[in-house]
XYZ file of C-alpha atoms in Angstrom:
660
model
C 0.000 0.000 0.000
C 2.747 2.465 0.838
C 4.565 1.574 -2.422
C 1.520 2.569 -4.456
C 1.160 5.683 -2.379
C 4.544 7.021 -3.434
C 3.413 7.064 -7.042
C 0.099 8.739 -6.422
C 0.772 11.390 -3.782
C 2.533 13.814 -6.091
C -0.305 14.010 -8.571
C -2.957 14.212 -5.864
C -1.062 16.992 -4.123
C -1.316 19.074 -7.286
C -5.020 18.413 -7.636
C -5.904 19.128 -4.007
C -3.528 21.975 -3.289
C -1.735 20.211 -0.467
C 0.800 22.988 -0.233
C -1.833 25.092 1.506
C -2.460 24.636 5.214
C -5.961 26.080 4.825
C -8.378 23.289 5.683
C -11.077 25.086 3.659
C -9.117 24.650 0.439
C -11.249 21.708 -0.641
C -12.026 22.608 -4.261
C -10.167 20.452 -6.817
C -9.648 22.478 -9.990
C -7.723 20.203 -12.360
C -10.288 17.719 -13.621
C -8.041 16.289 -16.355
C -5.371 15.124 -13.906
C -8.083 14.055 -11.483
C -9.763 11.727 -13.977
C -6.415 10.243 -14.999
C -5.928 8.981 -11.456
C -9.028 6.806 -11.767
C -8.383 5.304 -15.195
C -7.303 1.897 -13.884
C -7.722 -0.197 -10.776
C -4.008 0.123 -10.028
C -4.210 3.904 -10.092
C -7.366 3.887 -8.009
C -5.675 1.663 -5.451
C -3.098 4.409 -5.018
C -5.970 6.801 -4.291
C -7.323 4.349 -1.708
C -3.876 4.187 -0.119
C -3.797 7.981 0.040
C -6.979 7.946 2.136
C -5.199 5.722 4.688
C -2.119 7.934 4.709
C -3.926 10.404 7.003
C -4.522 7.921 9.791
C -3.364 9.434 13.104
C 0.096 8.099 13.820
C 0.143 5.450 16.548
C 3.699 4.222 16.161
C 6.180 7.056 15.702
C 7.445 8.982 18.694
C 7.579 12.375 16.994
C 4.151 12.153 15.374
C 1.944 10.471 17.948
C -0.661 11.503 20.494
C 0.473 8.577 22.661
C 2.973 10.736 24.562
C 0.124 12.994 25.712
C -0.844 12.310 29.304
C 1.232 11.298 32.311
C 2.483 7.803 31.469
C 5.770 8.584 29.726
C 8.928 10.519 30.525
C 11.323 11.262 27.677
C 14.883 12.505 27.646
C 14.883 15.655 29.749
C 17.921 17.363 28.281
C 17.308 20.469 26.191
C 18.226 18.776 22.931
C 15.125 16.587 23.149
C 12.683 17.980 25.673
C 13.422 21.564 24.673
C 13.063 21.000 20.921
C 9.711 22.270 19.586
C 9.885 19.889 16.640
C 10.409 16.756 18.720
C 7.829 14.705 20.605
C 4.877 17.116 20.378
C 2.735 14.901 22.617
C 5.026 15.794 25.517
C 4.866 19.487 24.610
C 1.092 19.412 24.959
C 1.490 18.426 28.603
C 4.067 21.146 29.282
C 1.619 23.867 28.280
C 3.334 24.757 25.007
C 0.207 24.455 22.894
C -1.351 27.621 21.472
C -3.843 28.717 18.846
C -1.037 30.615 17.085
C 1.235 27.558 16.789
C -0.765 24.446 17.721
C 0.994 21.164 18.462
C -0.274 17.969 16.841
C -2.904 20.002 15.040
C -5.040 17.439 13.270
C -7.193 20.386 12.200
C -4.661 21.991 9.855
C -1.625 19.678 9.911
C 0.676 21.662 12.195
C 3.522 20.362 14.388
C 3.918 16.786 13.174
C 0.256 15.869 12.656
C -1.404 15.248 9.316
C -4.512 17.353 8.731
C -7.533 15.112 9.041
C -9.480 17.603 6.939
C -7.060 16.947 4.096
C -7.618 13.242 4.736
C -11.374 13.800 4.540
C -10.879 15.667 1.259
C -9.039 12.644 -0.136
C -11.885 10.416 1.001
C -14.462 12.643 -0.678
C -12.371 12.794 -3.838
C -12.151 9.014 -3.903
C -15.886 8.526 -3.349
C -16.758 11.028 -6.062
C -14.534 9.389 -8.685
C -14.254 5.667 -8.009
C -17.136 5.102 -10.460
C -14.774 6.132 -13.284
C -12.608 3.017 -12.934
C -13.421 0.531 -15.705
C -11.266 -2.511 -14.947
C -12.315 -3.156 -11.353
C -14.565 -5.924 -10.076
C -17.794 -4.562 -8.653
C -17.248 -6.367 -5.345
C -13.870 -4.634 -4.999
C -15.373 -1.254 -5.877
C -18.028 -1.678 -3.168
C -15.424 -2.810 -0.640
C -13.154 0.143 -1.362
C -16.061 2.603 -1.126
C -17.052 1.075 2.211
C -13.486 1.294 3.550
C -13.219 4.956 2.641
C -16.556 5.800 4.243
C -15.406 4.200 7.498
C -12.133 6.138 7.340
C -14.082 9.330 6.708
C -16.258 8.585 9.736
C -13.195 7.832 11.877
C -11.479 11.069 10.850
C -14.564 13.099 11.777
C -14.745 11.258 15.110
C -11.056 11.755 15.882
C -11.451 15.475 15.277
C -14.540 15.568 17.500
C -12.888 14.005 20.506
C -9.985 16.437 20.192
C -11.831 19.652 19.295
C -15.428 19.025 20.374
C -17.727 20.635 17.801
C -16.218 20.434 14.313
C -17.061 21.331 10.726
C -18.592 18.357 8.953
C -17.249 18.007 5.405
C -19.578 15.523 3.759
C -18.669 16.549 0.202
C -15.939 18.547 -1.464
C -17.065 21.915 -2.750
C -17.239 22.833 -6.414
C -15.071 25.542 -8.004
C -18.161 27.760 -8.121
C -18.854 27.520 -4.390
C -19.837 30.817 -2.800
C -17.994 32.336 0.190
C -20.938 31.424 2.412
C -20.617 27.774 1.372
C -16.877 27.742 2.000
C -17.137 29.355 5.433
C -18.346 26.283 7.254
C -19.767 26.350 10.776
C -18.876 24.056 13.627
C -21.671 21.627 14.475
C -22.884 20.585 17.967
C -21.041 17.552 19.302
C -24.100 15.304 19.160
C -24.479 16.139 15.462
C -20.813 15.281 14.916
C -21.018 11.930 16.728
C -24.228 11.053 14.917
C -22.698 11.870 11.542
C -19.752 9.520 12.158
C -21.903 6.693 13.539
C -24.494 7.033 10.773
C -21.810 6.905 8.099
C -20.593 3.588 9.487
C -24.189 2.316 9.643
C -24.531 3.268 5.974
C -21.685 0.868 5.256
C -22.923 -1.941 7.504
C -26.704 -1.954 7.053
C -29.329 -1.377 4.377
C -32.416 0.814 4.805
C -34.257 -2.090 6.469
C -31.510 -2.709 9.010
C -30.226 -5.851 7.346
C -26.472 -6.349 7.344
C -24.740 -5.542 4.074
C -21.690 -7.356 2.762
C -20.075 -4.552 0.758
C -17.283 -4.311 3.326
C -15.283 -7.531 3.524
C -15.124 -9.654 6.663
C -11.335 -9.912 6.765
C -8.163 -9.144 4.855
C -5.342 -11.281 3.461
C -1.995 -10.887 5.192
C -0.658 -8.237 2.832
C -3.646 -5.975 3.559
C -3.901 -6.368 7.338
C -4.732 -3.063 8.995
C -7.156 -2.016 6.286
C -10.737 -1.651 7.482
C -13.026 -4.685 7.566
C -16.522 -5.208 8.987
C -15.313 -6.119 12.485
C -13.121 -3.027 12.620
C -16.012 -0.847 11.462
C -18.254 -2.193 14.225
C -15.517 -1.641 16.809
C -14.987 1.948 15.659
C -18.715 2.642 15.962
C -18.654 1.257 19.510
C -15.789 3.588 20.480
C -17.627 6.549 18.930
C -20.803 5.895 20.923
C -18.926 5.278 24.188
C -17.166 8.618 23.766
C -20.476 10.381 23.092
C -21.998 8.826 26.228
C -19.065 9.813 28.459
C -19.200 12.737 30.926
C -17.106 15.177 28.857
C -19.643 15.125 26.027
C -22.851 13.974 27.731
C -24.520 16.793 29.653
C -21.433 18.850 30.467
C -22.999 22.075 31.732
C -20.095 22.438 34.184
C -17.623 23.306 31.420
C -19.640 24.408 28.410
C -22.863 26.132 29.472
C -21.825 29.287 27.587
C -20.152 27.652 24.602
C -22.283 28.498 21.562
C -21.936 28.892 17.818
C -22.363 32.173 15.923
C -26.121 31.589 15.864
C -26.304 31.171 19.625
C -26.817 27.398 19.547
C -25.192 25.389 22.334
C -22.390 23.129 21.201
C -22.736 20.644 24.089
C -25.885 19.071 25.544
C -26.639 20.440 29.003
C -28.566 17.412 30.314
C -27.122 13.923 30.677
C -28.880 11.355 28.502
C -28.346 7.916 30.005
C -29.830 6.261 26.921
C -26.582 7.098 25.152
C -24.955 4.449 27.338
C -27.553 1.914 26.177
C -26.840 2.680 22.528
C -23.116 2.347 23.259
C -23.678 -0.940 25.106
C -25.598 -2.400 22.187
C -22.894 -1.310 19.722
C -20.118 -2.819 21.863
C -21.945 -6.141 22.071
C -22.339 -6.193 18.287
C -18.609 -5.495 17.923
C -17.666 -8.214 20.422
C -19.939 -10.758 18.755
C -18.427 -9.893 15.370
C -14.926 -10.340 16.798
C -15.842 -13.690 18.331
C -17.340 -14.825 15.018
C -13.907 -14.255 13.467
C -12.265 -16.283 16.260
C -10.876 -13.243 18.023
C -9.990 -14.021 21.641
C -7.878 -12.742 24.484
C -4.288 -13.632 23.668
C -2.611 -16.529 25.396
C 0.960 -17.496 24.612
C 1.315 -20.884 22.967
C 3.777 -22.390 25.427
C 3.138 -26.016 24.404
C 3.687 -27.139 27.949
C 6.956 -25.251 28.168
C 8.438 -26.580 24.946
C 7.828 -23.351 23.051
C 9.171 -20.851 25.573
C 12.459 -18.965 25.416
C 15.576 -21.006 26.208
C 16.462 -18.948 29.276
C 13.131 -19.809 30.933
C 13.242 -23.566 30.431
C 14.394 -24.228 33.967
C 11.743 -22.112 35.687
C 8.651 -22.859 33.586
C 6.151 -24.463 35.912
C 8.060 -23.259 38.968
C 7.487 -19.501 38.726
C 3.976 -18.655 39.887
C 3.505 -15.832 37.416
C 5.547 -16.733 34.342
C 2.621 -18.077 32.307
C 0.605 -14.898 32.865
C 3.622 -12.715 32.132
C 4.137 -14.423 28.799
C 0.445 -13.955 27.998
C 0.593 -10.270 28.766
C 3.948 -9.503 27.174
C 3.203 -11.135 23.843
C -0.402 -9.900 23.667
C 1.002 -6.603 22.401
C 4.098 -7.527 20.382
C 3.095 -10.809 18.728
C 2.250 -9.424 15.245
C -1.392 -9.666 14.163
C -2.321 -12.018 16.989
C -5.848 -13.260 17.702
C -6.657 -10.430 20.123
C -5.879 -7.576 17.760
C -8.930 -6.105 16.055
C -7.352 -3.040 14.427
C -3.629 -2.408 14.217
C -1.571 0.485 12.897
C 0.667 -1.170 10.333
C 2.683 1.836 9.147
C 5.477 1.118 11.621
C 8.953 1.077 10.125
C 11.699 -1.399 10.793
C 14.512 0.303 8.882
C 13.770 3.857 10.001
C 14.323 4.683 13.660
C 11.808 6.576 15.742
C 9.205 4.116 16.978
C 8.144 3.628 20.589
C 9.970 0.291 20.531
C 13.260 1.922 19.527
C 13.013 4.581 22.228
C 12.017 2.090 24.950
C 14.475 -0.682 24.181
C 17.384 -1.332 26.520
C 20.933 -1.609 25.148
C 22.840 -4.824 24.799
C 25.160 -5.855 27.593
C 28.076 -6.239 25.176
C 27.713 -2.848 23.480
C 26.464 -0.079 25.731
C 27.567 2.578 23.258
C 25.491 1.251 20.351
C 22.357 3.398 20.235
C 20.970 2.241 16.887
C 17.423 0.997 17.498
C 17.992 1.042 21.276
C 17.709 4.557 22.615
C 16.852 3.395 26.182
C 15.368 6.657 27.391
C 11.597 6.459 26.923
C 10.437 5.483 30.393
C 7.462 5.376 32.748
C 6.503 7.852 35.436
C 6.486 6.971 39.121
C 2.682 7.192 39.061
C 2.537 4.299 36.598
C 4.720 2.212 38.898
C 2.151 2.673 41.666
C -0.866 2.111 39.392
C -0.636 -1.646 38.920
C -2.399 -3.952 41.369
C -0.981 -6.120 44.100
C -0.858 -9.849 43.432
C -4.341 -9.995 44.977
C -5.729 -7.900 42.127
C -6.554 -4.653 43.956
C -4.818 -1.238 44.164
C -1.857 -1.054 46.514
C -3.638 1.407 48.823
C -6.688 -0.906 49.060
C -4.869 -4.143 49.918
C -4.636 -4.777 53.659
C -1.852 -7.300 53.112
C 0.331 -4.723 51.330
C 2.481 -2.445 53.517
C 1.413 0.713 51.716
C 2.650 3.221 54.311
C 6.162 1.753 54.167
C 6.206 1.043 50.429
C 9.435 3.034 49.936
C 11.418 1.021 52.473
C 14.451 -0.730 50.974
C 14.294 -4.511 51.403
C 15.876 -7.697 50.072
C 14.181 -9.445 47.167
C 12.995 -12.841 48.445
C 14.156 -16.074 46.866
C 10.644 -17.431 46.367
C 8.510 -18.917 43.623
C 6.326 -15.841 43.160
C 9.140 -13.485 42.065
C 11.148 -16.252 40.405
C 12.357 -15.184 36.971
C 11.213 -11.568 37.298
C 13.131 -10.081 40.235
C 16.764 -10.831 41.113
C 16.695 -12.797 44.346
C 18.778 -11.461 47.276
C 19.305 -8.069 45.606
C 17.742 -4.880 46.964
C 14.552 -3.110 45.970
C 11.701 -1.181 47.591
C 8.635 -2.865 49.065
C 6.649 -1.113 46.337
C 8.074 -3.551 43.787
C 7.290 -6.775 45.604
C 4.091 -8.825 45.506
C 2.639 -6.965 42.553
C 0.425 -8.406 39.827
C 1.920 -10.197 36.782
C 1.215 -7.276 34.409
C 3.573 -5.127 36.470
C 6.466 -7.540 36.030
C 5.564 -8.236 32.412
C 5.302 -4.602 31.250
C 7.508 -2.591 33.627
C 11.270 -2.828 34.203
C 12.783 -1.655 37.493
C 16.180 -1.810 39.147
C 17.211 -5.395 39.880
C 14.479 -6.955 37.778
C 14.905 -9.232 34.752
C 14.085 -8.063 31.237
C 13.745 -10.567 28.375
C 15.267 -8.561 25.562
C 17.757 -9.084 22.735
C 17.025 -12.812 23.105
C 18.623 -12.634 26.517
C 17.352 -12.247 30.067
C 18.996 -9.015 31.122
C 19.758 -8.317 34.764
C 18.694 -4.679 35.032
C 20.784 -2.228 37.071
C 19.426 1.286 36.798
C 21.400 3.310 39.307
C 23.991 5.845 38.183
C 27.117 4.324 36.600
C 25.441 0.926 36.242
C 24.143 -0.969 33.241
C 22.081 -2.128 31.522
C 19.565 0.670 31.955
C 21.457 3.130 34.123
C 23.236 6.354 33.262
C 26.489 4.872 32.098
C 29.334 5.370 29.657
C 29.684 8.036 26.973
C 25.979 8.578 26.241
C 25.031 10.336 29.458
C 21.555 11.352 28.267
C 20.519 7.899 27.057
C 19.193 6.299 30.222
C 15.829 5.746 31.867
C 15.486 9.123 33.560
C 12.790 7.946 35.963
C 14.542 4.664 36.734
C 11.417 2.851 35.496
C 11.547 1.385 31.982
C 8.781 0.000 29.756
C 8.974 -3.564 28.512
C 5.477 -3.600 27.067
C 6.375 -1.985 23.740
C 9.517 -4.035 23.023
C 9.468 -7.454 21.392
C 11.693 -9.890 23.324
C 13.410 -11.022 20.121
C 14.297 -7.535 18.867
C 18.032 -6.936 18.645
C 19.541 -3.496 18.237
C 22.292 -2.371 15.846
C 20.687 -3.914 12.731
C 17.272 -2.946 11.409
C 16.569 -6.443 10.139
C 16.848 -7.753 13.703
C 14.026 -5.531 14.942
C 10.737 -7.429 15.168
C 8.035 -5.208 13.744
C 4.490 -5.404 15.042
C 1.416 -3.232 14.485
C 0.656 -0.790 17.265
C -2.753 -1.776 18.647
C -5.545 0.709 17.983
C -8.393 -1.531 19.185
C -7.987 -4.976 20.708
C -10.525 -7.308 22.246
C -9.600 -6.468 25.864
C -10.438 -2.844 25.053
C -13.940 -3.827 23.886
C -14.454 -6.094 26.922
C -13.663 -3.244 29.300
C -15.818 -0.803 27.338
C -18.686 -3.274 27.678
C -18.199 -3.526 31.448
C -18.107 0.272 31.667
C -21.241 0.833 29.597
C -23.145 -1.920 31.399
C -22.341 -0.433 34.798
C -23.265 3.078 33.641
C -26.639 1.947 32.308
C -27.685 -0.936 34.551
C -25.353 -0.604 37.517
C -23.315 -3.470 39.054
C -24.200 -6.980 37.990
C -23.087 -10.126 36.246
C -23.306 -8.413 32.871
C -20.529 -5.996 33.830
C -18.528 -8.468 35.902
C -18.241 -11.091 33.185
C -16.096 -9.197 30.662
C -14.152 -7.453 33.410
C -13.284 -10.842 34.873
C -12.240 -12.229 31.488
C -9.513 -9.577 31.279
C -8.492 -10.181 34.889
C -8.343 -13.953 34.389
C -5.917 -13.597 31.492
C -3.819 -11.304 33.702
C -3.696 -13.906 36.475
C -6.078 -12.156 38.888
C -9.137 -13.353 40.858
C -12.691 -12.370 39.982
C -13.692 -8.905 41.047
C -16.625 -10.251 43.112
C -14.333 -12.646 44.959
C -11.573 -10.293 46.002
C -13.713 -7.216 46.680
C -15.940 -9.168 49.070
C -12.976 -10.524 51.049
C -12.569 -8.471 54.230
C -9.186 -10.037 54.880
C -7.812 -8.388 51.734
C -9.678 -5.185 50.850
C -10.307 -2.170 53.025
C -13.540 -1.125 51.280
C -15.468 -4.383 51.340
C -18.105 -4.807 48.586
C -16.977 -1.705 46.733
C -17.916 -3.502 43.514
C -21.581 -3.589 44.528
C -22.132 0.165 44.102
C -22.167 1.884 40.721
C -19.616 4.462 41.877
C -17.323 1.806 43.315
C -17.519 -0.448 40.270
C -16.961 2.570 38.015
C -13.660 3.239 39.788
C -12.677 -0.441 39.571
C -13.427 -0.600 35.825
C -11.636 2.645 35.098
C -8.546 1.484 36.993
C -8.631 -1.803 35.089
C -8.635 0.109 31.777
C -5.774 2.332 32.890
C -3.705 -0.751 33.733
C -4.632 -3.110 30.902
C -4.287 -0.459 28.170
C -1.342 1.408 29.684
C 1.201 2.878 27.238
C -1.075 2.124 24.259
C -2.472 5.634 23.749
C -5.765 5.253 25.642
C -5.048 6.910 28.995
C -5.144 10.504 27.744
C -8.440 10.061 25.916
C -10.023 8.016 28.712
C -9.156 10.494 31.461
C -10.446 13.336 29.298
C -13.767 11.697 28.418
C -14.255 10.780 32.104
C -13.546 14.432 33.055
C -10.691 13.245 35.279
C -7.720 14.788 33.462
C -7.537 17.595 36.016
C -6.908 14.982 38.738
C -3.712 13.762 37.082
C -2.313 16.144 34.492
C -1.890 19.154 36.798
C 0.967 17.681 38.825
C 4.622 17.209 37.962
C 5.701 13.817 36.713
C 8.044 12.027 39.071
C 10.569 9.223 39.155
C 13.547 7.956 41.098
C 16.833 9.830 41.305
C 18.315 7.919 38.382
C 20.420 10.881 37.268
C 22.856 10.821 40.211
C 21.747 8.066 42.601
C 24.610 5.582 43.056
C 23.424 3.921 46.266
C 19.998 2.457 46.970
C 19.369 5.215 49.484
C 20.181 7.947 46.945
C 18.481 6.242 44.004
C 15.167 5.529 45.732
C 14.242 9.162 46.277
C 10.949 10.212 44.689
C 12.006 13.173 42.554
C 10.053 15.717 40.528
C 11.360 15.392 36.981
C 9.171 17.676 34.891
C 6.466 20.251 35.592
C 3.179 19.772 33.766
C 0.501 22.322 32.911
C -3.245 21.657 32.680
C -6.049 24.219 32.769
C -9.683 23.206 33.131
C -11.757 23.425 30.986
C -9.295 24.904 28.474
C -7.106 21.869 27.876
C -9.930 19.372 27.514
C -10.280 20.604 23.924
C -7.548 21.504 21.430
C -7.429 25.057 20.047
C -8.742 25.870 16.588
C -5.739 27.316 14.672
C -5.838 31.096 14.773
C -5.202 31.324 11.022
C -8.480 29.524 10.373
C -10.352 31.595 12.955
C -9.169 34.735 11.123
C -10.158 33.397 7.710
C -13.604 32.152 8.675
C -15.886 34.426 10.727
C -18.229 31.482 11.325
C -15.664 29.639 13.447
C -15.850 30.038 17.217
C -12.714 29.358 19.260
C -12.732 26.749 22.023
C -13.017 28.055 25.607
C -9.804 29.402 27.089
C -7.859 29.746 23.826
C -8.482 33.432 23.134
C -10.197 34.747 20.052
């Protein structure tokens, strides 16, 4: 797909005026060149590829929203953290965003984001001209049209959750369009959500509600990542969940005075709980469609231990958590596995700059070799505290966990629970003992083991230690928080040579995501019950944790007994489960925003250990503020409309807090 794209982008740029950053420049004026791009199926396929080219970037560090939030810490030296052209997701959280120079502006394509309005223009162009192709099978034409409509719906939705009310661009304008037609107005958020959901329904169902088959059920290997029917249903579910969530559903607290030029409110003032029912129904349809295609929560094919890595042969069956750790680790990095519903496939192996490259630890035998192992993208201290205890509850809820003394330095026990994941008889803090398997599978800490480079590395993250610490000639390439991220690195990736990096698609939607959305929507509409518990427990079971009803009714473990039996209590449990299960995958920022909880987390500095100078355990294990963060409510819940577009179009109203 990307090969075809190289041949088509130049011609399409001429036709659509891509040199302009004006999102209103949607009038193609060269019909001869336009028609030539739809003469053959091969040429039209290039146009289809161009529609995909505007997908938000999920894999590349300098182009992704995934750094937004409070999960990651990057290199903190001025060359990286102070560079306005690097890692714009981090800059959003430092308060650098502005209407004059917006970061990751999906509205107009500023600061490392592709303009989704340009992407929508490509989609419209494709839909208006695909009928010209003569040598294409009708079933392929219908499938391509359906794919592009789903992309168009997704682009409108992505803009809506970033900007709130947006301009809906259903068709490209003609060269004779009047100024009043060109000066589009932003539409209320419910209109925007409905437009995106209805467009997907147009693909999936006929006028009688019967399921259509224009969009194919699945894709051959070479086309994985392109939209199919299951993906379309999953996208619709995410759209309706977002619409039902507190930020968009009756948010009079933030937006009671936010109106368009005609005085119409952009946000509904009253909560409509039926939106949760519509979301619940859509999620169930998406889950059923996934199950029909044999999608399931990933479990590593260990073959009784015969298929595991050589360095774990002697502990398989002895370590209490190793099976669950393998399940969790490979659920993300095993390419196109059974759990993945939609993956972002435009992740390079020969070009550096992915989350895997930045997260990966260096080889023991070559600490100076930084190619494909930057070893500085790390986790915040907050993420280290987030994961559950081995009992499956938060560390401050577990009566068996010494929460008040969690920073005490202790010796790692030589036991079967920590076997293979923490270095016995070395030192650590109590915080890092007796945690759930996902913690040990996805997080790397001082004196843990990390399966990487086809080796089991013994991590040493204090100053002047390696692997992982600030060591050698590259004094800025270390895990600045002292907490690294295993989750995004394939255990068989080897640095120095691009061909030794194992590529995998960054997950956009996976089955665990849908399961947790179902539990959330069920609790919001019906309250606590088996319907919500079931899918929540499926995710917990794969993670190696007891059922929520079991552990939260056990007074010997939890402080707030039966918390799961109230809607508010179960809501907190489900939200925490999402924050853990989907950590570092690009969901946390959007989830905390739609729940109206961003102001609880994003206002405070991100913290870590004193990995910069801490040589001893006592010096290293000091909770240290590493970077100030800026968040203003309600301002930062919505991105700013670029000032250039506000000045060009008097019908545009700026989002609250961003000036004009």
